[in-house]
Each structure stands twice: as C-alpha cells, then as structure tokens.
Short mmCIF file of C-alpha atoms in Angstrom, two decimals:
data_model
loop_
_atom_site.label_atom_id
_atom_site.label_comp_id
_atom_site.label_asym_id
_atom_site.label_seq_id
_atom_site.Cartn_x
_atom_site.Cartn_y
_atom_site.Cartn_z
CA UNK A 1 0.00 0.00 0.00
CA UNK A 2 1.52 3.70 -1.08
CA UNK A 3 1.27 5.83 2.30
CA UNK A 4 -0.77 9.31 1.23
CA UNK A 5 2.31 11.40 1.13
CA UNK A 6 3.78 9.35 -1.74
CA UNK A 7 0.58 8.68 -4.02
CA UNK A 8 0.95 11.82 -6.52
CA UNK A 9 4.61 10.35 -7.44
CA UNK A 10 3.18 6.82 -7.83
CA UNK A 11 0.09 8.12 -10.29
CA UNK A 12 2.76 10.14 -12.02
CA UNK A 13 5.40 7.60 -12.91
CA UNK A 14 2.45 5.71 -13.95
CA UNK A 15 1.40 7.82 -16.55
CA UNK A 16 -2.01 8.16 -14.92
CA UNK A 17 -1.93 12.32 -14.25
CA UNK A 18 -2.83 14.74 -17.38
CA UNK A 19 -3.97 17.95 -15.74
CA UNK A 20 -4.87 19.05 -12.16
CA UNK A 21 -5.75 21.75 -9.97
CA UNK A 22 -2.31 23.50 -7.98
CA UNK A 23 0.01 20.50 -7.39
CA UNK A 24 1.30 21.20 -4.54
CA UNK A 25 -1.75 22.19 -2.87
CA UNK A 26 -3.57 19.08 -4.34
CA UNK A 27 0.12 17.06 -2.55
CA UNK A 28 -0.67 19.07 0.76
CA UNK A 29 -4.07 18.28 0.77
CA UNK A 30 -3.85 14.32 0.18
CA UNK A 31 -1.08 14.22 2.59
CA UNK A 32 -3.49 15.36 5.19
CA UNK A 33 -5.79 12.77 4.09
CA UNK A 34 -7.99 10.52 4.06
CA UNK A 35 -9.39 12.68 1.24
CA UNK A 36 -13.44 11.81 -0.45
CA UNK A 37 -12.92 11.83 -3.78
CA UNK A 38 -15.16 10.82 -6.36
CA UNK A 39 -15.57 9.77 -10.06
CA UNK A 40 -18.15 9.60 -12.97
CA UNK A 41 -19.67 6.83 -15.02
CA UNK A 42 -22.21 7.35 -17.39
CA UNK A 43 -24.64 4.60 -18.72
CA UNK A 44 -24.25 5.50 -22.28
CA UNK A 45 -24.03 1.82 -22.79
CA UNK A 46 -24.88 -1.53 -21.31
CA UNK A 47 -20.84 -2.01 -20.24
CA UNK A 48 -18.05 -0.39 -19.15
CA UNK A 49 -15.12 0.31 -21.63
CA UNK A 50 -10.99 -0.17 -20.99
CA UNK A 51 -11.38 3.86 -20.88
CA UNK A 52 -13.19 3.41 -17.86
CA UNK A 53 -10.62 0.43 -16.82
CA UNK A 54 -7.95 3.66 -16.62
CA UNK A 55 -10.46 5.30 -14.40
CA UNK A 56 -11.36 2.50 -12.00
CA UNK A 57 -7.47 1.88 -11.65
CA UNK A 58 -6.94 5.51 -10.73
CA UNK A 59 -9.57 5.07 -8.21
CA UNK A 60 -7.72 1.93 -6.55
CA UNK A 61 -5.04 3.22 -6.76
CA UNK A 62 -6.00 6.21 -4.37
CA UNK A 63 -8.18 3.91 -2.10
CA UNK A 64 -5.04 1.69 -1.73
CA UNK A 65 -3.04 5.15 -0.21
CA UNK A 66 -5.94 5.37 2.56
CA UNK A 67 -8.69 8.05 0.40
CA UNK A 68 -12.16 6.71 0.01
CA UNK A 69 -14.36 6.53 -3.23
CA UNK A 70 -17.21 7.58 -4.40
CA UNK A 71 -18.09 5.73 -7.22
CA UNK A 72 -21.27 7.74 -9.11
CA UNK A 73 -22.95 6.29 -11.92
CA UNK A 74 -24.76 8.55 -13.50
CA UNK A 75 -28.38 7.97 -13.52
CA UNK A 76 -29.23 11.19 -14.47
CA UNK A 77 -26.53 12.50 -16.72
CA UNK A 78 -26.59 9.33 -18.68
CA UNK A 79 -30.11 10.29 -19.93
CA UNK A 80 -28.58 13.55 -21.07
CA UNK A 81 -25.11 12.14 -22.38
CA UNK A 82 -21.75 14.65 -22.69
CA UNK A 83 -21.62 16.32 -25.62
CA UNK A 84 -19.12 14.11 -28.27
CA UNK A 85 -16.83 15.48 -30.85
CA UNK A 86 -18.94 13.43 -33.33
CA UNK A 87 -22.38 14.78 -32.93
CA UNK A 88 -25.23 14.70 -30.84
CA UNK A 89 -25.87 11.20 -28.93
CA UNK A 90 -29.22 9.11 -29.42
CA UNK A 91 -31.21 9.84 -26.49
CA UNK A 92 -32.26 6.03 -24.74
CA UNK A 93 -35.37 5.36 -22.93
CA UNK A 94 -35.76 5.96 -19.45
CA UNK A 95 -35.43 2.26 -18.23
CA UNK A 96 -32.75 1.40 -20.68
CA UNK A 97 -30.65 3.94 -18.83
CA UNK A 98 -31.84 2.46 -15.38
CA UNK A 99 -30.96 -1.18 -16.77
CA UNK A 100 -27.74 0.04 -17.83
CA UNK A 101 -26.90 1.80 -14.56
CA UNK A 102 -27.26 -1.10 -12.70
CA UNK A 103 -24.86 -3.16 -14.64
CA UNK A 104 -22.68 -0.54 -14.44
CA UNK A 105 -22.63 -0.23 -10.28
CA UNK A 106 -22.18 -4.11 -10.95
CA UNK A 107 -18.88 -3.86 -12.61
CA UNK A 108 -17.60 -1.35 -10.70
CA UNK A 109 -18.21 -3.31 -7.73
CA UNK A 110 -15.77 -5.68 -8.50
CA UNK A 111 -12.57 -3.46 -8.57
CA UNK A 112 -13.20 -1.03 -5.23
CA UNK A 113 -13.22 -2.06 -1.74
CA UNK A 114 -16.37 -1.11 -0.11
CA UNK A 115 -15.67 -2.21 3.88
CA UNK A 116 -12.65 -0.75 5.84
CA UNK A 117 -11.69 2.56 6.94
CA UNK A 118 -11.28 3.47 3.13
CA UNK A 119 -14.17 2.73 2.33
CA UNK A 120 -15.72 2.70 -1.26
CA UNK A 121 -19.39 4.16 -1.54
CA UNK A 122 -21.65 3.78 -4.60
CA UNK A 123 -23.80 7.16 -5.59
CA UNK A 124 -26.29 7.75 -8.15
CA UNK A 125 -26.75 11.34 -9.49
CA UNK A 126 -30.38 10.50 -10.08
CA UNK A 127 -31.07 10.44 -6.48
CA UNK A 128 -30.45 14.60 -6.44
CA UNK A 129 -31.06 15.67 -9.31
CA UNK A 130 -34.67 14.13 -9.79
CA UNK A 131 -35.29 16.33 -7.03
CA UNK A 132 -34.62 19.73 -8.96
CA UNK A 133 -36.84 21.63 -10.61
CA UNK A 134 -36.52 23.62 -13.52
CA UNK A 135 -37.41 27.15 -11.50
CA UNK A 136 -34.36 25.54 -8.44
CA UNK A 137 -32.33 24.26 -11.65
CA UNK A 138 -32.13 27.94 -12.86
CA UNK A 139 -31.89 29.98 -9.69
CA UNK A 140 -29.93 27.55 -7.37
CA UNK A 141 -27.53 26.66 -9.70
CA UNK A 142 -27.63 28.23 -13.41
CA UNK A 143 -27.05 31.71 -11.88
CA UNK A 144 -23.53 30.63 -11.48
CA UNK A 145 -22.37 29.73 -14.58
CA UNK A 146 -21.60 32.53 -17.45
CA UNK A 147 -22.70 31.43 -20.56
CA UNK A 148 -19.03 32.88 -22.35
CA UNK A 149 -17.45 30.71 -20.41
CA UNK A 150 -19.60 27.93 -21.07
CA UNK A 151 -19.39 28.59 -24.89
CA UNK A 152 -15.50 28.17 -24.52
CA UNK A 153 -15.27 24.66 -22.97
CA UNK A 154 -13.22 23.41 -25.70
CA UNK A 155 -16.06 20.45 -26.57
CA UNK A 156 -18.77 22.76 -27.13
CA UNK A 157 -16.91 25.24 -28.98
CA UNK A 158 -15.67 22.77 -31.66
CA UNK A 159 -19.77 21.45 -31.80
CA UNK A 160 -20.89 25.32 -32.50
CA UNK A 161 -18.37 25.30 -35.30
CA UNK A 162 -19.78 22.15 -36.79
CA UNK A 163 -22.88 21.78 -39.38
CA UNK A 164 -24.71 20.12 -36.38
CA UNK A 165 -24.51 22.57 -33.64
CA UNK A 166 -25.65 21.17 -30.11
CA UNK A 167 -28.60 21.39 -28.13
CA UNK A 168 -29.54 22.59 -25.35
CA UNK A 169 -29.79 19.45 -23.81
CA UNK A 170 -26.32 18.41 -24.03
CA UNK A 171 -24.80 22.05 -23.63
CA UNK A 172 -26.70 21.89 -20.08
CA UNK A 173 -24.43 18.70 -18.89
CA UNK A 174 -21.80 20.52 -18.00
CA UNK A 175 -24.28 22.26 -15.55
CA UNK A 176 -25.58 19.01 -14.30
CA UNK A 177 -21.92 17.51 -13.56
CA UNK A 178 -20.69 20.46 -11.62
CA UNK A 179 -23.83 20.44 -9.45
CA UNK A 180 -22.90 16.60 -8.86
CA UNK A 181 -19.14 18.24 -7.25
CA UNK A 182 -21.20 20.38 -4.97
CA UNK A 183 -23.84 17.36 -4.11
CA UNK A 184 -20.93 15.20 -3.21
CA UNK A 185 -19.31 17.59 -1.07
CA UNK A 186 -22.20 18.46 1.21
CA UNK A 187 -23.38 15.29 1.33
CA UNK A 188 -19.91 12.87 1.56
CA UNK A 189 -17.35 16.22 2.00
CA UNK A 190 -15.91 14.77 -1.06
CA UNK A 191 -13.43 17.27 -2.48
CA UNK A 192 -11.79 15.82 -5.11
CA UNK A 193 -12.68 14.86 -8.67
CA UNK A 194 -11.08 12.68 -11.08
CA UNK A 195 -11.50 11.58 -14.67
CA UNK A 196 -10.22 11.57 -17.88
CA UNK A 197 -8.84 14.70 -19.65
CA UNK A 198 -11.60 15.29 -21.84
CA UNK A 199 -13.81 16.45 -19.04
CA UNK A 200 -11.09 18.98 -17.57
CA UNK A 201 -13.93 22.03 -18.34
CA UNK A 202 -16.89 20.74 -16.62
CA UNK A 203 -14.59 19.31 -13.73
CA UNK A 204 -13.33 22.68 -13.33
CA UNK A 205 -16.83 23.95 -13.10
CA UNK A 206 -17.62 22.21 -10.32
CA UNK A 207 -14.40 23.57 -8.27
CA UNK A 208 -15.50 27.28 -9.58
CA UNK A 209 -19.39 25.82 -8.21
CA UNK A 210 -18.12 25.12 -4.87
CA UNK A 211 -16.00 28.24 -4.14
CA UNK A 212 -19.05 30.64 -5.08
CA UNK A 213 -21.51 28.75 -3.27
CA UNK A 214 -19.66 27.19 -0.56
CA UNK A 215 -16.31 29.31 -0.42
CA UNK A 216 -14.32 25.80 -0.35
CA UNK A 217 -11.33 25.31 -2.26
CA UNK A 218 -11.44 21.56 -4.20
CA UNK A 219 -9.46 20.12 -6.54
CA UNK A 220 -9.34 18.18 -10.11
CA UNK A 221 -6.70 15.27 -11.46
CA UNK A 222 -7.90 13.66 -14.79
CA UNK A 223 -5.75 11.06 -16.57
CA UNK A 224 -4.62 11.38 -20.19
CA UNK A 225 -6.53 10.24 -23.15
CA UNK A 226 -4.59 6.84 -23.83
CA UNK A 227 -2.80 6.75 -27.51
CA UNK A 228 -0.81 3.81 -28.95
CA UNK A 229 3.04 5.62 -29.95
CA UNK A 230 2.43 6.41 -33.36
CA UNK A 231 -0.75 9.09 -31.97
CA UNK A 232 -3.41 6.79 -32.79
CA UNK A 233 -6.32 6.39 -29.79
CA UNK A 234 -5.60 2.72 -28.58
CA UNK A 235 -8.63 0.60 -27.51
CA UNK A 236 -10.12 -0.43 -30.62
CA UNK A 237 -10.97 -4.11 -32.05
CA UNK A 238 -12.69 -5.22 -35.07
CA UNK A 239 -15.58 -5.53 -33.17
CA UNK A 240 -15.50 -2.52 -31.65
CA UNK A 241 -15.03 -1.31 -27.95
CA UNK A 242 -12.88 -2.97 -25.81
CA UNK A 243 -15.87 -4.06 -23.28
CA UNK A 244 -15.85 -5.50 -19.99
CA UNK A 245 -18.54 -7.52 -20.03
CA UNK A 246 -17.61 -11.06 -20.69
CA UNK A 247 -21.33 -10.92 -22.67
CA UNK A 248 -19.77 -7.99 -25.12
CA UNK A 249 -16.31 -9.28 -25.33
CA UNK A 250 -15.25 -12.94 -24.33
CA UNK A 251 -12.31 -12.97 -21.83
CA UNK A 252 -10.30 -14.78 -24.67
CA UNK A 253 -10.82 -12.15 -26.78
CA UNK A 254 -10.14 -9.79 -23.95
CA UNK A 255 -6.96 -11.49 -23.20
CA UNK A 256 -6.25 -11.49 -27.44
CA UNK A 257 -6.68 -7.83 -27.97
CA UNK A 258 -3.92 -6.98 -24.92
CA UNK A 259 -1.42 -9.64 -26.27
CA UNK A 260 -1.33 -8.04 -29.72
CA UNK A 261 0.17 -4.65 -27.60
CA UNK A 262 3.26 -3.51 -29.76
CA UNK A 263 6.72 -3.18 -28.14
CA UNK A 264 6.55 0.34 -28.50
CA UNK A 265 3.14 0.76 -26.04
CA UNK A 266 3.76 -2.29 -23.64
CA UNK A 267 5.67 -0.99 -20.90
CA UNK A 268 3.63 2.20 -20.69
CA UNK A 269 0.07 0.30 -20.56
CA UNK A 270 1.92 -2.26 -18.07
CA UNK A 271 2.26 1.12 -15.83
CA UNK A 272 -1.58 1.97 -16.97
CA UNK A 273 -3.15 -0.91 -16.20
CA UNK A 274 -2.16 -3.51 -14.04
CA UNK A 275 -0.32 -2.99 -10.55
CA UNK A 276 2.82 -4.67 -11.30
CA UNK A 277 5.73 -3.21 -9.09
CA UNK A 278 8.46 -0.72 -10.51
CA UNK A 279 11.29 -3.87 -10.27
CA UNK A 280 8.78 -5.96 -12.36
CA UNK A 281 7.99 -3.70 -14.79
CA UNK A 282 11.93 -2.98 -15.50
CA UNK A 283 12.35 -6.48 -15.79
CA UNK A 284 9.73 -6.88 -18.34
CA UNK A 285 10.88 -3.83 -20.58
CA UNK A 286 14.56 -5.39 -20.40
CA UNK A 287 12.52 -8.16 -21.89
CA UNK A 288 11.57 -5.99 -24.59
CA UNK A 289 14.57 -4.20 -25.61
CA UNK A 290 16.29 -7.86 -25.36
CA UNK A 291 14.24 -10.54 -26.38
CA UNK A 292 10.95 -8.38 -27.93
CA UNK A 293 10.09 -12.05 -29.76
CA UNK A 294 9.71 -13.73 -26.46
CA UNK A 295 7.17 -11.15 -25.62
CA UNK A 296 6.91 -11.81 -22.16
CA UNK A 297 5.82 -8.11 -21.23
CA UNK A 298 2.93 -8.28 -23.86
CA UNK A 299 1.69 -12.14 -21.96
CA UNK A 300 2.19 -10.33 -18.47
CA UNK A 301 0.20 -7.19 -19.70
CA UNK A 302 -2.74 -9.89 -21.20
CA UNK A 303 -2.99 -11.88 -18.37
CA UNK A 304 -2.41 -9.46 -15.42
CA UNK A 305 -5.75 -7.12 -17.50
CA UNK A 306 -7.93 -10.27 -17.67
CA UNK A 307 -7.04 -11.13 -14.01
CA UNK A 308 -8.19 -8.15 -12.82
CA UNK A 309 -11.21 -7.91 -14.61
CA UNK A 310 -12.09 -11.34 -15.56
CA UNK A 311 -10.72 -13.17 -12.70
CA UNK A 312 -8.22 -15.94 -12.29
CA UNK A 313 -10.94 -18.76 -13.30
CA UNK A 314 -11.44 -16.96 -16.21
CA UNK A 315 -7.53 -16.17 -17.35
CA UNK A 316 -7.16 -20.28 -16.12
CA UNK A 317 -9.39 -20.99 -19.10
CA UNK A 318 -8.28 -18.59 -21.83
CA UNK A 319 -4.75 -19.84 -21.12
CA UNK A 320 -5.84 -23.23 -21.31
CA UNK A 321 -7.87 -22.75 -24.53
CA UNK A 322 -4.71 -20.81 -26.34
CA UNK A 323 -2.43 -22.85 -25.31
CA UNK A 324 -5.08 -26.58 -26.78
CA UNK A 325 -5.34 -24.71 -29.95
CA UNK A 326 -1.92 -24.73 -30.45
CA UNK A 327 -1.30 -28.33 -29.59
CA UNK A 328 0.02 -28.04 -26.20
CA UNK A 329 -3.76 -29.33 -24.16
CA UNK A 330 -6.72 -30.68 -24.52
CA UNK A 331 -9.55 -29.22 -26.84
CA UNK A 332 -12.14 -31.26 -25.63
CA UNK A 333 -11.63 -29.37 -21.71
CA UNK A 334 -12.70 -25.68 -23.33
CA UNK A 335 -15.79 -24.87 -22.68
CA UNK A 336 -18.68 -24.22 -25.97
CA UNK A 337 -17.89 -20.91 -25.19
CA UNK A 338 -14.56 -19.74 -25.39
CA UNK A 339 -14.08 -22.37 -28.18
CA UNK A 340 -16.51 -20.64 -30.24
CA UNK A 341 -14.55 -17.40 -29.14
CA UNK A 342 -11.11 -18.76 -29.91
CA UNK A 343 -11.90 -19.83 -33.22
CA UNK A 344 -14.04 -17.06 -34.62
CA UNK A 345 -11.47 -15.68 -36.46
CA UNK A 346 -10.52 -18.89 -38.23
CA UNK A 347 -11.98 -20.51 -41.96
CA UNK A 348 -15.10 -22.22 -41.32
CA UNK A 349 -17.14 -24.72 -42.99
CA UNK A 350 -20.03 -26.97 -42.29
CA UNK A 351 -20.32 -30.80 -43.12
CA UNK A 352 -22.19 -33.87 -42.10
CA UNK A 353 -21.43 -35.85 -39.53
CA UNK A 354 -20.10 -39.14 -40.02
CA UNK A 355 -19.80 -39.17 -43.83
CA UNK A 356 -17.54 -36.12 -43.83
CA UNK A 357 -13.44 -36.99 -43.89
CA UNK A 358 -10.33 -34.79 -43.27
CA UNK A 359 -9.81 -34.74 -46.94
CA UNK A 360 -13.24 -33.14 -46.73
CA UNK A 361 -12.64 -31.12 -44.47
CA UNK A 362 -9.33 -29.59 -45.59
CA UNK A 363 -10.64 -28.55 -48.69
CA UNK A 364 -14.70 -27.23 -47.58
CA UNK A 365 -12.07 -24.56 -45.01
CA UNK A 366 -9.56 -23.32 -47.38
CA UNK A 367 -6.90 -24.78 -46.10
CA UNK A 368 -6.15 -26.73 -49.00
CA UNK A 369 -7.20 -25.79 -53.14
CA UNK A 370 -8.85 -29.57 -53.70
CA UNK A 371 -8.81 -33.29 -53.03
CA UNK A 372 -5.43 -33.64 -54.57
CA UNK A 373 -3.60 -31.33 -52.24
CA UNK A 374 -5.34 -32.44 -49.35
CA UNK A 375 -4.04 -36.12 -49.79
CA UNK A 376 -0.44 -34.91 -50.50
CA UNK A 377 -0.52 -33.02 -47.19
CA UNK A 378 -2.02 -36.20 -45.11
CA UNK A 379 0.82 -38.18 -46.97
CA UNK A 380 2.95 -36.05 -45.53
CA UNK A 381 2.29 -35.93 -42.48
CA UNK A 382 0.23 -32.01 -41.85
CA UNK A 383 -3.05 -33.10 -41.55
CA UNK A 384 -4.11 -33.27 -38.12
CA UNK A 385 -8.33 -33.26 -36.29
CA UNK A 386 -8.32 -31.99 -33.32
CA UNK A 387 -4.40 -32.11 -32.58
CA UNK A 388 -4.22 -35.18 -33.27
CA UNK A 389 -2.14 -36.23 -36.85
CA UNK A 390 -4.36 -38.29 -38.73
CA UNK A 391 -3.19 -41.30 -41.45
CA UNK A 392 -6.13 -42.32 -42.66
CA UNK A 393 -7.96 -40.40 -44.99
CA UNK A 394 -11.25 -42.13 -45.15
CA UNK A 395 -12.03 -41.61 -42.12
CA UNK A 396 -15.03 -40.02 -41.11
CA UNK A 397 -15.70 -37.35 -38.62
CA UNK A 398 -17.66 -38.59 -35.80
CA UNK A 399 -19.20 -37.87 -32.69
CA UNK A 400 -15.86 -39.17 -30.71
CA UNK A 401 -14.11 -36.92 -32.34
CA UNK A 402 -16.36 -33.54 -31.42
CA UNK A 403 -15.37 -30.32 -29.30
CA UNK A 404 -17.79 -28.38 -27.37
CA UNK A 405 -20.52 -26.42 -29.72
CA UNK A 406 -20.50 -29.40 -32.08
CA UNK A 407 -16.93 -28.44 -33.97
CA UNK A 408 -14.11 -30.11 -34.61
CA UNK A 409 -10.58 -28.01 -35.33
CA UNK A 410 -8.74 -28.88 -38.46
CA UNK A 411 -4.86 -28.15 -38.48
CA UNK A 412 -2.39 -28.03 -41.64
CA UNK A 413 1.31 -28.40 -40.77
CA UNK A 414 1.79 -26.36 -37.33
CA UNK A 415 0.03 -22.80 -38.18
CA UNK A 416 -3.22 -23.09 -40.45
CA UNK A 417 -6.01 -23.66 -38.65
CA UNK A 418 -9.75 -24.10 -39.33
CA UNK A 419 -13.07 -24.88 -37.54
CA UNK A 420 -15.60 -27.10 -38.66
CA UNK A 421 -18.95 -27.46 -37.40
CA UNK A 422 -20.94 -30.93 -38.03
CA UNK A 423 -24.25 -31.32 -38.40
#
C-alpha cells in the first residue's frame, strides 16, 4: 500500500496524471488525508469500456493510499449524455438507462473495496437531481455559470463550429456535472474529482461551483486520453469497444486484444493498467529491448488485464484454450464458449457428420485448393483433427471426435487452422 504522502509520485510515474488543480496544494491536501474523492460513469451503454478500466485503476489506486471513493454512476446525466466530438448522442429510454446503470454499479463493484476505513461508496446522481426543478435548476444553480465561459469549454466550442450545432440538452451537462461536485461535497465532504482529460472544463466547473456557493477550495486530477506511440487512440478491435462484459467481449478475446500490444506501447500500458511493481515492470521492458520475440511483457500485460477484470478462473481458461489450440492441451476441456470465441477468427465450414473426412474437411475450409492437395498433405504428415495427426484419410468425422458447440478443429502443418462445425 503507497502511504498518502507518496501517491501523486506513484500516479505520475504511472502515466495516470494529465492535468490538475495547484500541485502542490492538491500534494498538501492528500497528505493530510484521508481525502473523499469521487468519479463519474455514465450509462451510455450496457458495459463499461478499458477507458473506464484507466479510471477505475486511478480510483484503486488512491483507495489503496488510505482516500475513500465515491463511485457515481450517472443515472441522471446518462439520460442527457456529454456532448461528443462526433455529434449529438441518441437519447435512450428511461429504463434502458436504469438497466444500464445497474450493470454498471455491478462492474464497478468488482474493482473497489467497499468495507474498511477506506471505504468505497456507490452514488447515483439520479437520487439529487430528480429532485430539482426547472425554477431551483435555474436559480440555485444556473445563476452561477456565465454562458461565455460555457461557450469556450473546448467540446462545445468545436460542436458550435460544426454543421450540427448542439442542443440545449447536451450544452446543459456541464451544468448538471458540476452540481454533482457540490452534491458530493455536502453530502460525503468529497473534495476531489477525477477523470479523464476530456472532461477537464466541466470538472473545473464544479471547483468554480463550490468556491461561489460554498467558499471551499477543491481540486481536479484527470488522466490522459490513452494513444498507442504512433498518436493513434488505442482501444479499438474489429468488433468494436474494448468491453468489460464477458457478454460484449469474451475474456479470450479480452486477453487477445492486450497480447497483440506492440513493443513500442507495452511498458507504458503495463504502468496503466495492471499494478505490477516498478522492479517488475523494469524487468519486463529489459525483456523488450532484449528478447521483444519472447514477448513476455505483452503475456504479463494480457494476463495481469484479464485477471483483474475477468478473474483468475477466467484467465485459467483462456490460457488453457490458447495454449489446446496450439497443440500443447486438450480441446475437448474448453468450454462451448470460449471455443466458439477462440476460433471465430478462423476458416469455417459446415459438413455432415459421419460421412464427412479430413480430406473433406481440408478442402470445404480453405486450407487446402482440392482433393489432390489435401491427400499430399495427409501423406505427408500435416493433416491433423483436433491435434491429433491423422493417417487415414477415409475416415469419417464422428461424434468421438467432437469439441464443445458441435466443432471439430482442423490443423495443416503447425500454423493453419480451421473450424468445422458438423451437423
């Protein structure tokens, strides 16, 4: 555990401060700790994203020095939605945006520590700001804000000078989040806020909320946007967002998508996101600048991500299943569902069962041009079902021989691999 004097140097080796209110008052203050601090989540969506990850690990990070969490999930705001670069968002349904909520204070759950003298504490904006009316919207709160500066959060500004403009609606959540500052600190004395960089403005209007209506001084720390080296945003698959939910993204996937990290990102997303020690992490980027095709720092990153949000369980099975498909284990101890994970991105094909052979099979995937081809490689020696090297080419496929979901993998040489599914 990092004592509270020491955090600020922690977060900032670990690449996890962007901006913040006056450092050394902001060191002063957690030193005299414990401080309440508290962070957003939105439910624009049924799961939480690896942006959020960034945000959560910020959040343990500070609980782990002795401050205590509040965790707010934004009931409220996530009917409204921040305005986005890309245009205005799709308002959802009332009870989508409950249903979502509550998966959201799910996840979170699982990464804070809600007993002890640190404390973490789940909020819901919804809970105040249901309350307001338009009339104690305006006076209470609106009064404070001047609309110049609101026209210059960076955000809105860039929204004006598009062909879409923004509503009302969304220019009013920066409103709506700095009266969730001001909630939190009468109600918890919470008097910190973090999150990521992008919402530095309305952050900051909370702080400017609190010392006109309170006279308090509070503070701000929000963590960098997180780019790959070459300036590109990192966090996206060909399926999308990099979700949490093992529903939205299969932990062998999950594990996948942080193994295919490139030398040049790996030691600065080990410092991100996992809480591997400083002597660890040098050891791993000797690693890299030694033996990059080992890529021991890019397995560490995978497994130490999907530990922490999967689970060890989990990360037991998705290193089980990659290491089976490669012809170190047993396929037939994956479950229907990580197989069908671990070979999604592989030829398919669909035969008969019992009448269809390897020969058969080879060609219906791809992995071989015809009949011909396919015998020449089982003469050989490449053709394998299931791991296994197979010699006789008539064969058939049968129900011995099947993997979990009905499908059987079929291997040429050691690197071409296919899935067939048998009906």
């Amino acid at each position: 555990m990092f004592s509270v004097t020491d955090i600020l140097d922690e977060l900032q080796w670990r690449g996890l401060i962007a901006q913040h209110t006056d450092i050394d008052a902001l060191r002063e203050h957690l030193a005299a700790g414990p401080v309440t601090f508290y962070c957003g989540f939105d439910p624009t969506a049924a799961s939480l994203h690896h942006g959020h990850l960034v945000q959560i690990l910020l959040m343990r990070h500070l609980q782990l020095a002795g401050h205590r969490p509040l965790a707010l999930v934004g009931g409220a705001t996530g009917q409204i939605g921040d305005p986005r670069q890309s245009g205005e968002r799709q308002l959802q349904p009332s009870e989508v945006v409950r249903g979502w909520a509550d998966r959201l204070k799910s996840q979170i759950s699982h990464f804070l520590d809600f007993e002890g003298p640190a404390a973490a504490t789940m909020v819901n904006n919804l809970d105040w700001t249901a309350e307001l009316s338009a009339i104690d919207l305006l006076r209470g709160i609106g009064k404070y804000f001047r609309v110049g500066t609101m026209l210059s959060k960076d955000i809105v500004a860039r929204r004006l000078a598009s062909d879409e403009g923004i509503s009302y609606t969304e220019f009013s959540y920066q409103i709506l989040q700095a009266n969730d500052f001001l909630e939190l600190y009468r109600r918890y004395g919470a008097t910190m806020e973090t999150g990521g960089n992008d919402q530095w403005g309305n952050m900051i209007g909370g702080v400017d909320l609190i010392r006109k209506v309170e006279g308090a001084t509070t503070h701000v720390l929000t963590t960098p946007i997180i780019t790959k080296s070459d300036g590109t945003k990192f966090g996206k698959s060909e399926g999308g967002a990099i979700w949490l939910d093992p529903q939205m993204m299969s932990p062998y996937a999950f594990y996948q998508f942080w193994l295919q990290v490139e030398d040049a990102d790996v030691v600065r997303f080990l410092k991100i996101f996992t809480f591997l020690d400083r002597a660890r992490i040098e050891e791993l980027e000797v690693e890299v600048a030694e033996r990059p095709h080992i890529r021991s720092a890019q397995k560490a990153l995978a497994a130490e991500v999907t530990r922490l949000v999967h689970g060890e369980e989990e990360l037991d099975r998705v290193l089980a299943a990659t290491n089976a498909l490669w012809g170190g284990g047993d396929l037939h101890a994956i479950d229907e569902q990580t197989l069908s994970s671990a070979t999604s991105d592989l030829p398919q094909a669909c035969l008969k069962l019992g009448e269809a052979t390897i020969i058969d099979a080879l060609v219906e995937t791809g992995l071989e041009k015809g009949k011909s081809a396919a015998r020449r490689t089982l003469a050989s020696g490449g053709a394998y079902l299931n791991n296994i090297k197979v010699e006789d080419e008539d064969a058939p496929i049968c129900v011995e021989d099947l993997l979990a979901g009905s499908r059987v993998l079929v291997r040429k040489g050691r690197r071409n691999l296919a899935v067939v599914e048998l009906s």
